[in-house]
Coordinates of C-alpha atoms in Angstrom, one line a residue:
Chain A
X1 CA 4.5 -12.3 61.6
X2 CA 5.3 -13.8 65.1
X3 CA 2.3 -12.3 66.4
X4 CA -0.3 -14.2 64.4
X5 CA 0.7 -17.3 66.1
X6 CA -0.1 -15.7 70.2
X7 CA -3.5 -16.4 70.9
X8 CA -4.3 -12.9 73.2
X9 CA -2.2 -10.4 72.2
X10 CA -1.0 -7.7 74.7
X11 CA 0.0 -5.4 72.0
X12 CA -1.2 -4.5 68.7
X13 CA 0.8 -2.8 66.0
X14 CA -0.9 0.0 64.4
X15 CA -1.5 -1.6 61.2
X16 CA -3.5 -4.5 62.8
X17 CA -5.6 -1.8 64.4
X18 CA -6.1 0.0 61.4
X19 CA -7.0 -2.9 58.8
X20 CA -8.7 -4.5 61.8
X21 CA -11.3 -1.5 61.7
X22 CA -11.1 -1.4 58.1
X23 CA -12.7 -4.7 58.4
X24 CA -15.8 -3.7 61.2
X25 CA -16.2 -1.2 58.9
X26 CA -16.6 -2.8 55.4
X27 CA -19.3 -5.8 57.1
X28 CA -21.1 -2.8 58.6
X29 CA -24.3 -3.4 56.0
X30 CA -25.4 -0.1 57.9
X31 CA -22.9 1.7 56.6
X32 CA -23.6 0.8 52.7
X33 CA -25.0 3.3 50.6
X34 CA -25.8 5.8 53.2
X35 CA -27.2 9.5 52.4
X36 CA -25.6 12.4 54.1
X37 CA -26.8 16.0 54.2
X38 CA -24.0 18.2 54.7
X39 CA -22.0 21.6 53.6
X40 CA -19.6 21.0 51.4
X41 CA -16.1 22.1 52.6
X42 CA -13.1 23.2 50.4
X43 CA -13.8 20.6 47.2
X44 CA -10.5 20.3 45.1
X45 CA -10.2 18.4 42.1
X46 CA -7.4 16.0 41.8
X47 CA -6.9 14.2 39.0
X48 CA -10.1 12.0 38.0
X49 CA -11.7 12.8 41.8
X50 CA -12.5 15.3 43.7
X51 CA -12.3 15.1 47.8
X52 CA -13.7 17.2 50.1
X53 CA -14.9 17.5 53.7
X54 CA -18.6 17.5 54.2
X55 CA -19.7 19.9 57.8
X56 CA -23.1 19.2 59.5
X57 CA -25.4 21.4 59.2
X58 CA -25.8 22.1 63.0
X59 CA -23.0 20.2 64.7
X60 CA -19.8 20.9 64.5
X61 CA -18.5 17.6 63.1
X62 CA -17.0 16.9 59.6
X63 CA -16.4 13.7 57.4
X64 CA -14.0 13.6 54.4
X65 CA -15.2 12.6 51.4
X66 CA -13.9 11.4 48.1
X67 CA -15.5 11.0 44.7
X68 CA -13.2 8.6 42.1
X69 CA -13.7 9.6 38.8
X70 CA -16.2 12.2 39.5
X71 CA -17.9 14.1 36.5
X72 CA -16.4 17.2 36.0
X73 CA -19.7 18.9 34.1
X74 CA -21.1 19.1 38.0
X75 CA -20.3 22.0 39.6
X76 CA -19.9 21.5 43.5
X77 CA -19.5 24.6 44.9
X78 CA -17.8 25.3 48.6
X79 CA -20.9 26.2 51.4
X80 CA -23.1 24.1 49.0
X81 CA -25.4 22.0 51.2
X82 CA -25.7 18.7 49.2
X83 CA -27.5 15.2 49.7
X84 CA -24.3 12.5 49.2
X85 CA -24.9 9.0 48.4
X86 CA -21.9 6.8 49.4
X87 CA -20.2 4.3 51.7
X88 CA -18.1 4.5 54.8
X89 CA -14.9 3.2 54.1
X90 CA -12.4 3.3 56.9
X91 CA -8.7 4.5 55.4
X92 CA -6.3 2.2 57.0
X93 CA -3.4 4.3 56.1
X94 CA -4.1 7.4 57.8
X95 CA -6.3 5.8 60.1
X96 CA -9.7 7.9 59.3
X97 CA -13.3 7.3 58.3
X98 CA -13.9 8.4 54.6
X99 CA -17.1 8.6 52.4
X100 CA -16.8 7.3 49.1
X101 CA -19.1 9.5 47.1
X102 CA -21.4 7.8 44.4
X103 CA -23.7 10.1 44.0
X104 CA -24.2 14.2 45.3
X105 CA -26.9 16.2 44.8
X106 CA -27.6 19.8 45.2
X107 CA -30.2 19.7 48.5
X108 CA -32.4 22.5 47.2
X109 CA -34.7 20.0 45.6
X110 CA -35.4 18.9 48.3
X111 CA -37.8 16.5 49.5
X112 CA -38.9 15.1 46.4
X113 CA -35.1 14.4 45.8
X114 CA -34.9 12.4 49.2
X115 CA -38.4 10.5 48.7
X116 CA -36.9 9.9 45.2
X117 CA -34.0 8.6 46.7
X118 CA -35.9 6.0 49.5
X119 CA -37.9 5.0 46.4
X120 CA -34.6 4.2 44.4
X121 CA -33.9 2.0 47.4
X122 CA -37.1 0.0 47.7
X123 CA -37.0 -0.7 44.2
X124 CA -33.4 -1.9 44.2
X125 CA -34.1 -4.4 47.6
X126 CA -37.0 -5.5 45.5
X127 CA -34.6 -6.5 42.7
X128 CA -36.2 -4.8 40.1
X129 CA -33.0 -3.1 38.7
X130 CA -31.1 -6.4 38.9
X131 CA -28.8 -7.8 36.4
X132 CA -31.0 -11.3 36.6
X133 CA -34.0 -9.9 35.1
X134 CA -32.4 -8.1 31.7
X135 CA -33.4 -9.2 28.5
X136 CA -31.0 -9.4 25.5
X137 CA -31.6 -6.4 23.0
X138 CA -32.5 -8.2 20.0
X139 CA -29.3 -7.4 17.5
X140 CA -31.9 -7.3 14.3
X141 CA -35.1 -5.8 15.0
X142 CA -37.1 -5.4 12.5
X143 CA -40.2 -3.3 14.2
X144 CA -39.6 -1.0 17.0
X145 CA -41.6 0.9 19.4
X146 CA -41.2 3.8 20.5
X147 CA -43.3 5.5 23.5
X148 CA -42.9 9.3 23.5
X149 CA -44.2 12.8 23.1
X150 CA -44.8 13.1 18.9
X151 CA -43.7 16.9 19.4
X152 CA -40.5 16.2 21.2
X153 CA -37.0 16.1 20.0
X154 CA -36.4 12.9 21.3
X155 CA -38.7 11.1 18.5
X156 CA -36.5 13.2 15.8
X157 CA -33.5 12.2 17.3
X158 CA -34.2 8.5 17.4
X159 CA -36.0 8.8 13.6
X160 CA -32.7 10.4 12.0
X161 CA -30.2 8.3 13.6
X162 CA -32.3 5.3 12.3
X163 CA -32.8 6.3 8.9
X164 CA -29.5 7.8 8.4
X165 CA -27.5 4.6 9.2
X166 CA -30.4 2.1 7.8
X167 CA -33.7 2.1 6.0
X168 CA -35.2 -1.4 6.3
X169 CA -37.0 -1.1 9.5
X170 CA -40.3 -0.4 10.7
X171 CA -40.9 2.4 13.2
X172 CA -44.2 2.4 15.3
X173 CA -44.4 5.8 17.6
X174 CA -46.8 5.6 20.7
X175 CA -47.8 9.5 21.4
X176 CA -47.6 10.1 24.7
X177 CA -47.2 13.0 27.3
X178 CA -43.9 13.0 28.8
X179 CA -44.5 15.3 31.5
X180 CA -46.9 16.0 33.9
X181 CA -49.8 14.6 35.9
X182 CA -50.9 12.4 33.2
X183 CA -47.3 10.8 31.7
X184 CA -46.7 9.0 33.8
X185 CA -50.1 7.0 33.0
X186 CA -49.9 7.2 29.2
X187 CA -46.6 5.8 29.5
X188 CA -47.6 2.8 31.2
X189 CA -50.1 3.1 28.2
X190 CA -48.0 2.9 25.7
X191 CA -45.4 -0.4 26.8
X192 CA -48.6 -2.4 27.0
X193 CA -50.3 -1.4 23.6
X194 CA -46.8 -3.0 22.4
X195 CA -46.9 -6.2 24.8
X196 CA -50.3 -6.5 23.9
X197 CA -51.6 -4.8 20.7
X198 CA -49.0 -4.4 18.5
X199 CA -46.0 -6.3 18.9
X200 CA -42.5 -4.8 18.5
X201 CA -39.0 -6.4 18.7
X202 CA -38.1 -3.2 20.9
X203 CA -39.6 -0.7 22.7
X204 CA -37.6 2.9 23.7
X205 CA -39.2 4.7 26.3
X206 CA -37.6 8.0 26.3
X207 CA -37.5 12.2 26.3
X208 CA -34.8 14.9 25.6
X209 CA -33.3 16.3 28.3
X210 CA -35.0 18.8 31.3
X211 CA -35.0 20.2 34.6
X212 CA -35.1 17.2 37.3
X213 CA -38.4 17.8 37.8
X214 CA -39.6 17.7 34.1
X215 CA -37.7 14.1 34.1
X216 CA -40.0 12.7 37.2
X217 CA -42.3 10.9 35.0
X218 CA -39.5 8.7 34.6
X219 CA -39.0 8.3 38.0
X220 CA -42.7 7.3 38.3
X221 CA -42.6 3.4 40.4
X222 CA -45.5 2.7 38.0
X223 CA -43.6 3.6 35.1
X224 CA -40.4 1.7 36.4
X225 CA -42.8 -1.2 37.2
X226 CA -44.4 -1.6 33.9
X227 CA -41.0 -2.0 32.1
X228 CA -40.1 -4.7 34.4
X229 CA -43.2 -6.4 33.6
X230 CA -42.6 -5.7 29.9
X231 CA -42.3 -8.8 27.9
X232 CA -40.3 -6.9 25.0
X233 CA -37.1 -6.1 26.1
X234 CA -36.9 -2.0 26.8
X235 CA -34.4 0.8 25.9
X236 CA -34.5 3.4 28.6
X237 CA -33.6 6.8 26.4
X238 CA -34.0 10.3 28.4
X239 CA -32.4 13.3 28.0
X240 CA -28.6 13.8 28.3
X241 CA -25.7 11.9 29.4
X242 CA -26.1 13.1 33.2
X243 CA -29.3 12.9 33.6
X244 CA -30.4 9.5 35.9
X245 CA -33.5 8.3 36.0
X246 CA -34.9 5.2 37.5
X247 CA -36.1 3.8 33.9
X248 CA -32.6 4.0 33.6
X249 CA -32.1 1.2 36.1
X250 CA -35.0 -0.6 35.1
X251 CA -35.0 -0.7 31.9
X252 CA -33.1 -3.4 29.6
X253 CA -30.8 -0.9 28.4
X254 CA -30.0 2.5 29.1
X255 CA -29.3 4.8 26.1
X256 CA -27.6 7.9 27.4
X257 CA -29.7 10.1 25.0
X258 CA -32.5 9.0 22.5
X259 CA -29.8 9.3 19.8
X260 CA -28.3 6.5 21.2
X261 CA -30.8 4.7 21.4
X262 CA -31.6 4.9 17.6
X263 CA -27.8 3.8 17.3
X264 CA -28.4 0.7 19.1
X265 CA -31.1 -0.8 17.8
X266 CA -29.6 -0.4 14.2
X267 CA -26.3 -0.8 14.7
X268 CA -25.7 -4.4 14.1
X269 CA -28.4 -3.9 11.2
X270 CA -25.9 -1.4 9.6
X271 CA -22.9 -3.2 10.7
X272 CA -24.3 -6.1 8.8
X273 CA -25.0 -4.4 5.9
X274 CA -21.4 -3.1 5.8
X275 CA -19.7 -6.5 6.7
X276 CA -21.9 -8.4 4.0
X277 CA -21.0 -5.8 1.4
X278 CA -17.4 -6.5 2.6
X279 CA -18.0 -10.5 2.1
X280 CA -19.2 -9.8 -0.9
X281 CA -16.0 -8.0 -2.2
X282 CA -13.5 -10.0 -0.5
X283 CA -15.3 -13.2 -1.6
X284 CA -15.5 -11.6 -5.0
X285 CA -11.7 -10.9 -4.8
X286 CA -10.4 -14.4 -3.6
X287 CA -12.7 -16.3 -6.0
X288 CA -11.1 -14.1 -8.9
X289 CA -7.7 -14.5 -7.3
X290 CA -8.5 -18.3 -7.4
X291 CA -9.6 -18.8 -10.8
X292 CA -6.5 -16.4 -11.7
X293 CA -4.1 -17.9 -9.8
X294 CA -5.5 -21.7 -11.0
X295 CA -4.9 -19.9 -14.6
X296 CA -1.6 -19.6 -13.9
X297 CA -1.0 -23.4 -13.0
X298 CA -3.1 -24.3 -15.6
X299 CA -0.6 -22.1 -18.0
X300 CA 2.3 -23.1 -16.6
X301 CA 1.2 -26.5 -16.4
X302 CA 0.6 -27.1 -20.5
X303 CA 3.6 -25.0 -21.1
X304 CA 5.3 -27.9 -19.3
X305 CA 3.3 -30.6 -20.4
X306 CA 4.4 -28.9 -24.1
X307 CA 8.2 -28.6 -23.0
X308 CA 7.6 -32.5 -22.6
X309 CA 5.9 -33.1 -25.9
X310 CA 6.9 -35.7 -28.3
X311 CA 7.2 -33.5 -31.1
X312 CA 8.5 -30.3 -29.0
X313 CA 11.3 -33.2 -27.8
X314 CA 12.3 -33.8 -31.3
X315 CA 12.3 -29.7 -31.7
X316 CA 14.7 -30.0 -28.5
X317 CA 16.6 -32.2 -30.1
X318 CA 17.1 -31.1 -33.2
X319 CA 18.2 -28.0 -31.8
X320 CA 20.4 -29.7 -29.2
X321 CA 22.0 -31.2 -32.4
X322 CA 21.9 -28.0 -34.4
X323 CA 23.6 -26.9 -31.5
X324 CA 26.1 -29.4 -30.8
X325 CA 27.1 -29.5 -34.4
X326 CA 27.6 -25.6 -34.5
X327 CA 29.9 -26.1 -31.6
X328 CA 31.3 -28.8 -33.3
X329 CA 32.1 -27.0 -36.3
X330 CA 32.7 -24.1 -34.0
X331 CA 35.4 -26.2 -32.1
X332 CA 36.3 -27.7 -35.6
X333 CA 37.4 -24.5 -36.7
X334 CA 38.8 -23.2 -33.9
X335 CA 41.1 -26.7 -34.5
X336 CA 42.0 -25.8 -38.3
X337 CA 42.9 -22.8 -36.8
X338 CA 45.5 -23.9 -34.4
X339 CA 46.9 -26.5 -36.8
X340 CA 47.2 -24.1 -39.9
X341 CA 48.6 -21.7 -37.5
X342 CA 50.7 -24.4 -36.0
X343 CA 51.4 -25.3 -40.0
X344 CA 52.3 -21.6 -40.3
X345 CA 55.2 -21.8 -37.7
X346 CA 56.4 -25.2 -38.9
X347 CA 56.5 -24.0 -42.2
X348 CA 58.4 -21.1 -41.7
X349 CA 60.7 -23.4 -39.2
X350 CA 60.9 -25.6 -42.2
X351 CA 61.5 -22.8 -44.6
X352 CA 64.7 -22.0 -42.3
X353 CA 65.8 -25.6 -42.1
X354 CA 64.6 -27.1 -45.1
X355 CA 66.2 -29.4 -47.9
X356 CA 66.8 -26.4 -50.0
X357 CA 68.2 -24.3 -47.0
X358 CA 70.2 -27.0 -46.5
X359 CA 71.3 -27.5 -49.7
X360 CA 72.1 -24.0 -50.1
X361 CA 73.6 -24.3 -46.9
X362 CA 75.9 -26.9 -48.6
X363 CA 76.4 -25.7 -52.2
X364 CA 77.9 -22.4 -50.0
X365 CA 80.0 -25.0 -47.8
X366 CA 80.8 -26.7 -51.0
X367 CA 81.8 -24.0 -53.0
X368 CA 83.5 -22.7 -50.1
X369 CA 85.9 -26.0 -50.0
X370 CA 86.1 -25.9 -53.4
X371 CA 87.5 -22.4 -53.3
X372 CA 89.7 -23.6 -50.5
X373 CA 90.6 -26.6 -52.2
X374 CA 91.5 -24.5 -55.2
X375 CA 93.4 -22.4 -53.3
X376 CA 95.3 -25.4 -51.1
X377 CA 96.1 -27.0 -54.7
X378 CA 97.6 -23.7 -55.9
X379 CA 99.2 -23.1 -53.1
X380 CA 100.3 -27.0 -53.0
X381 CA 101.3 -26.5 -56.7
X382 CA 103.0 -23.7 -56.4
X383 CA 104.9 -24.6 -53.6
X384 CA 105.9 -28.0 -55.6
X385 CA 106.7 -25.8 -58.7
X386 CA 109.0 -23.6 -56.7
X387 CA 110.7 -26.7 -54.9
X388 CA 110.7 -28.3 -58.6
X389 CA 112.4 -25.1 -60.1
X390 CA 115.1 -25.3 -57.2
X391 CA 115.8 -28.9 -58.2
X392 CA 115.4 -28.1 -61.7
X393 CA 118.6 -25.8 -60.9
X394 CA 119.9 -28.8 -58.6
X395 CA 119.6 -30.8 -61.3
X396 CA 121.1 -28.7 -63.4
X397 CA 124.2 -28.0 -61.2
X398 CA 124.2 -31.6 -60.9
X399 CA 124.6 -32.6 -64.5
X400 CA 127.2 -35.3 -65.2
X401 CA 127.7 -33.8 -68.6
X402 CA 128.9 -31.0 -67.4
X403 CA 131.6 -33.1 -65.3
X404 CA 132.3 -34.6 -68.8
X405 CA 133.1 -31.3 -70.1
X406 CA 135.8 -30.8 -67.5
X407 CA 137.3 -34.8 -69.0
X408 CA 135.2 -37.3 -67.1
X409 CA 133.5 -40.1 -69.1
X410 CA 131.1 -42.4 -68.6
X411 CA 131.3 -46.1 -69.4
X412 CA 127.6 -47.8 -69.9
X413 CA 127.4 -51.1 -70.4
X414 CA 124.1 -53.3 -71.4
X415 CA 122.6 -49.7 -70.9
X416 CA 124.1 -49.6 -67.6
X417 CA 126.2 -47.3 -66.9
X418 CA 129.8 -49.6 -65.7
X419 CA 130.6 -48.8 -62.2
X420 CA 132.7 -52.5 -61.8
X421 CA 135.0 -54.6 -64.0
X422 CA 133.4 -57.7 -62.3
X423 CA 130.6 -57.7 -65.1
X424 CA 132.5 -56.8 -67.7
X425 CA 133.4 -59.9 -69.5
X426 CA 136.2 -60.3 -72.4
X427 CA 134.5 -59.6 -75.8
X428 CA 131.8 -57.3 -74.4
X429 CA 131.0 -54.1 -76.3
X430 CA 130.9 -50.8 -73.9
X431 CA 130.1 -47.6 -75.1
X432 CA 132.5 -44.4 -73.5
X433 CA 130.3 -41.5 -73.4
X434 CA 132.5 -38.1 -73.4
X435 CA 131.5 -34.7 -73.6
X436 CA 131.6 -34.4 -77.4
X437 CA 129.9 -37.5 -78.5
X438 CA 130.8 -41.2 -77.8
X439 CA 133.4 -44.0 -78.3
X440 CA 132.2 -47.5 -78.9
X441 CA 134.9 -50.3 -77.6
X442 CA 135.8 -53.6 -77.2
X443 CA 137.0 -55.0 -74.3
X444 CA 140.4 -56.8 -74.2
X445 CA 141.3 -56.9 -70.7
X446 CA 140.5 -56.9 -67.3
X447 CA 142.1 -56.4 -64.1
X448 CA 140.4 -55.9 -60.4
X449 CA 142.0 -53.7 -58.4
X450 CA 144.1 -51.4 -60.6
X451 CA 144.9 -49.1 -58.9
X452 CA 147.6 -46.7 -60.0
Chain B
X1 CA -42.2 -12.9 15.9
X2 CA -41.7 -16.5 16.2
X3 CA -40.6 -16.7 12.3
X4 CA -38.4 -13.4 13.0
X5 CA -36.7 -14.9 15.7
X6 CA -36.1 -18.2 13.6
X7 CA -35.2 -16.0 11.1
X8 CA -33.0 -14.1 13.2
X9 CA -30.9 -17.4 14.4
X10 CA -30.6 -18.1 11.1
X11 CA -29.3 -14.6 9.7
X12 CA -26.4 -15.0 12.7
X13 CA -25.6 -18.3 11.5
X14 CA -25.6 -17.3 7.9
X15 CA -23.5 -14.5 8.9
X16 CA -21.1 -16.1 11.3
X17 CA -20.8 -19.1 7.5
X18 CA -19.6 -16.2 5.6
X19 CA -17.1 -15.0 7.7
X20 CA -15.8 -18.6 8.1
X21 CA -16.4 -19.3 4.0
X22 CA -14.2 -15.5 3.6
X23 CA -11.6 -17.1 6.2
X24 CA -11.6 -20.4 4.4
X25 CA -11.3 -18.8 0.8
X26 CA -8.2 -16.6 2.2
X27 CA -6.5 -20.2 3.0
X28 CA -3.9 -21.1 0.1
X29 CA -3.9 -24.4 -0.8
X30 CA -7.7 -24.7 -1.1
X31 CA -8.6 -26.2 -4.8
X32 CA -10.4 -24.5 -7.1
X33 CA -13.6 -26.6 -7.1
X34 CA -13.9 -26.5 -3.0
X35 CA -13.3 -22.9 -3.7
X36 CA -16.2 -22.3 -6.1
X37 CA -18.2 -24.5 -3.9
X38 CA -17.5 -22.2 -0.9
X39 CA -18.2 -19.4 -3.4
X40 CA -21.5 -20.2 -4.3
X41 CA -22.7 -21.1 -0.8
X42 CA -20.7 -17.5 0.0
X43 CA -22.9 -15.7 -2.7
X44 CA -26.8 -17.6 -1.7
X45 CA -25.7 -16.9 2.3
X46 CA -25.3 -13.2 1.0
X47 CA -28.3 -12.9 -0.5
X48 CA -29.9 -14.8 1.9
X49 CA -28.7 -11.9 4.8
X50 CA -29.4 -9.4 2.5
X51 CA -32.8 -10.5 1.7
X52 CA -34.0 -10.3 5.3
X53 CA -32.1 -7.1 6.0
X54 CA -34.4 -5.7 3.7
X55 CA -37.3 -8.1 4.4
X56 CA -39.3 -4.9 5.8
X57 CA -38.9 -1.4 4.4
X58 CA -38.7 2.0 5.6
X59 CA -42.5 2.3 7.7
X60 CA -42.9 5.1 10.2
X61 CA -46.6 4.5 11.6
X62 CA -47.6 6.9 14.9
X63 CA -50.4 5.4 17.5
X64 CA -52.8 8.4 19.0
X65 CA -55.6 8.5 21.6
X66 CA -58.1 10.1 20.0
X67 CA -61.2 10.4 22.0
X68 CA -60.4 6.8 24.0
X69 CA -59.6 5.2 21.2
X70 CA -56.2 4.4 19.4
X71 CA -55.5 5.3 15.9
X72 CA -52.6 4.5 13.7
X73 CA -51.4 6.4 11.5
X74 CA -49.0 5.5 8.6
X75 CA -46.6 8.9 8.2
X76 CA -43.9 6.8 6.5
X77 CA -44.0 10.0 3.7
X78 CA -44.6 12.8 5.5
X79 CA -42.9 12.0 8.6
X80 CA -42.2 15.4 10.1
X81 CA -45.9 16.4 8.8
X82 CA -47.1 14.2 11.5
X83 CA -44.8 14.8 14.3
X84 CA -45.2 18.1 15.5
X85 CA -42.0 20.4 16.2
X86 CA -43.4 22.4 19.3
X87 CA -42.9 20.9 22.6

């Protein structure tokens, strides 16, 4: 903002107003934890709180109020006039004075309620109830005290919730009175016969519930004092949940009921007991798991260590060989088989073109040529038989015997038949063939060229 | 007291070593002899916790004032015999 850097301001938003008296308001120590008496006007219940306006009882003036996460089992009634325990808070959004409620009590109890109150106070400015001074609870007691009334319900409560969830403990009760003029006394009583007599790990100091009055005994500042003193840590255990006493404050721990109480101080005892029992199983378990799984290993590891054995390497082997010579023969076979059925095909390729086929073939081509040659020889003779016949007939048309019958002759001479006179000489025998026999002569004479 | 206390230190410890010996036995690759190891010391821290969770046994004992002076009285039996059920 601009304005944070102007030393005096002439104007003030509303905001810086409002937080500004937010602020007087929270470092107002006299405002903390103030008590109001009032009438309580219109409470309504929103959510987890309840607001309401709280009227004086003889002015007319009026605060608002609001209780965060107020108790619904408490019955604030409108017109009630109540005792409120709070702080002024100032409500920078709407710009109004609020009292944030911590406490309300119903005012009909008056006096006692208010001195209670102041005594509340003084304790608390003393310290007593601070966190500083708590001891730890221890987690496994193994002796506890307990200051009560024997005939209450409160010592039942705490024995059952004990013995229910765990047995190993020792239980020492201090009878006391828990009410009235003399309780608060015995009380005292009892918390130092344990710091002093008989020691205990823990002590619960505690009653069942009661009107507010039967609780005061509790609210005793000698009562609240001797626990502080108490060198044994202390479980403050009275009545119910809603009920606030100033033990409560004081003490180590509060239980809100005496059942409670016997819950805490064996809890971690029976917790224990539950988780070691669980150890025990699960360490049972993974040991077992362990050996079974190492087992395993162990198994898998001679199985190996046998897979890689001399003698199971010669078994391996052998049945590698056993096995390569079954494929062998396997493949052998499978080989035969191809070539006899390859044989198969050749065979009957061979059986179609073989030396027999083939000579078949050729006997049928021979005997085919000799039928033709036969037949071309026939034909050829016959032909020549024919053309012989028609020469025959030539021939015999032809004849020169038959030109003799018609008074030719033929001369031969020296078996020659004479055609010239040139080799004829004188002397010479000729034969004259004629058509009824022959005529043997001797020449006498010859002339060339005698021609008629 | 002062030996409880000791004893009580010790019966954390023990407790928080078994929790870490459960944790390391859950791990995988721990061998078998670290495992029986862890085992055993497992099985005597068990024992160990158990025996002082049961070091006392069940004693209900009530303190009275009886004429100024205090009396205890062991009702570890008959506990509702000695704690009255009027208020």
């Amino acid at each position: 903002m601009l304005f944070d850097n102007i030393v005096s301001k002439k104007e003030w938003s509303v905001y810086e107003l409002t937080s500004y008296l937010r602020k007087k308001v929270e470092l107002d120590i006299l405002l903390k934890n103030i008590y109001l008496k009032g009438e309580v006007i219109r409470p309504t219940l929103s959510g987890e709180h309840l607001y309401f306006e709280l009227k004086d009882l003889e002015y007319d003036a009026k605060v608002k109020c609001v209780y965060f996460w107020f108790d619904k089992k408490i019955e604030v009634r409108h017109g009630a006039k109540v005792l409120v325990k709070g702080s002024v808070i100032f409500y920078e959004k709407e710009g109004i004075i609020e009292i944030k409620v911590s406490e309300i009590t119903d005012i009909g109890l008056g006096e006692l309620f208010v001195k209670l109150k102041h005594l509340e106070e003084k304790l608390k400015q003393e310290g007593l109830f601070d966190q500083k001074y708590k001891k730890e609870i221890p987690q496994y007691p193994k002796k506890i005290g307990i200051v009560t009334s024997k005939n209450g319900a409160a010592v039942r409560d705490i024995l059952n919730t004990i013995y229910s969830k765990f047995e190993n403990i020792e239980v020492y009760i201090f009878n006391c009175s828990v009410q009235g003029q003399n309780a608060p006394y015995e009380i005292c009583e009892g918390i130092e016969y344990f710091n002093n007599i008989l020691p205990v790990e823990v002590i619960i100091v505690g009653r069942g519930g009661g009107a507010f009055e039967d609780l005061m005994a509790f609210n005793d500042e000698m009562v609240v004092r001797k626990i502080f003193e108490s060198k044994i840590p202390v479980i403050s255990a009275v009545g119910h949940e809603r009920d606030y006493v100033l033990t409560d404050f004081v003490a180590d721990l509060r239980a809100i009921t005496p059942t409670n109480a016997g819950e805490i101080v064996v809890s971690f005892q029976n917790k224990a007991l539950e988780k070691l029992d669980e150890y025990r199983r699960k360490m049972k378990n993974l040991i077992s798991k362990k050996i079974e799984s190492s087992r395993e290993d162990l198994k898998l590891k001679l199985y190996r260590l046998y897979q890689n054995s001399p003698s199971n390497k010669l078994t391996k082997l052998a049945q590698d060989v056993d096995l390569l010579s079954s494929k062998l023969t396997f493949l052998l076979n499978k080989k035969l088989h191809h070539i006899s059925s390859n044989l198969k095909i050749l065979e009957k390729r061979l059986s179609v073109s073989g030396p027999y086929v083939r000579f078949t073939r050729a006997k049928n081509d021979y005997e085919m040529l000799l039928k033709r040659l036969n037949m071309a020889f026939k034909n050829f003779w016959q032909k020549k038989e024919f053309e012989f016949k028609i020469k025959v007939e030539k021939l015999i048309a032809l004849n020169p015997l038959n030109i003799l019958k018609r008074g030719y002759s033929v001369t031969i001479h020296n078996s020659k038949v004479l055609t010239t006179v040139k080799v004829v000489s004188i002397g010479d025998e000729i034969v004259t063939r004629i058509t009824d026999g022959i005529i043997k002569s001797k020449v006498f004479w010859t002339e060339e060229g005698a021609d008629e | 007291m002062c030996e409880e206390v000791r004893n009580e230190i010790k019966f954390e410890d023990a407790m928080k070593r078994l929790e870490e010996i459960v944790k390391s036995l859950e791990e995988e690759n721990l061998d078998l002899d670290e495992a029986i190891r862890l085992y055993e010391e497992g099985i005597k821290l068990s024992k160990l916790c158990n025996d002082i969770l049961r070091s006392v046994e069940k004693r209900v004992v009530l303190i009275e004032k009886l004429n100024g002076e205090y009396v205890e009285n062991d009702i570890t039996n008959d506990i509702y015999g000695g704690l009255g059920q009027k208020e």
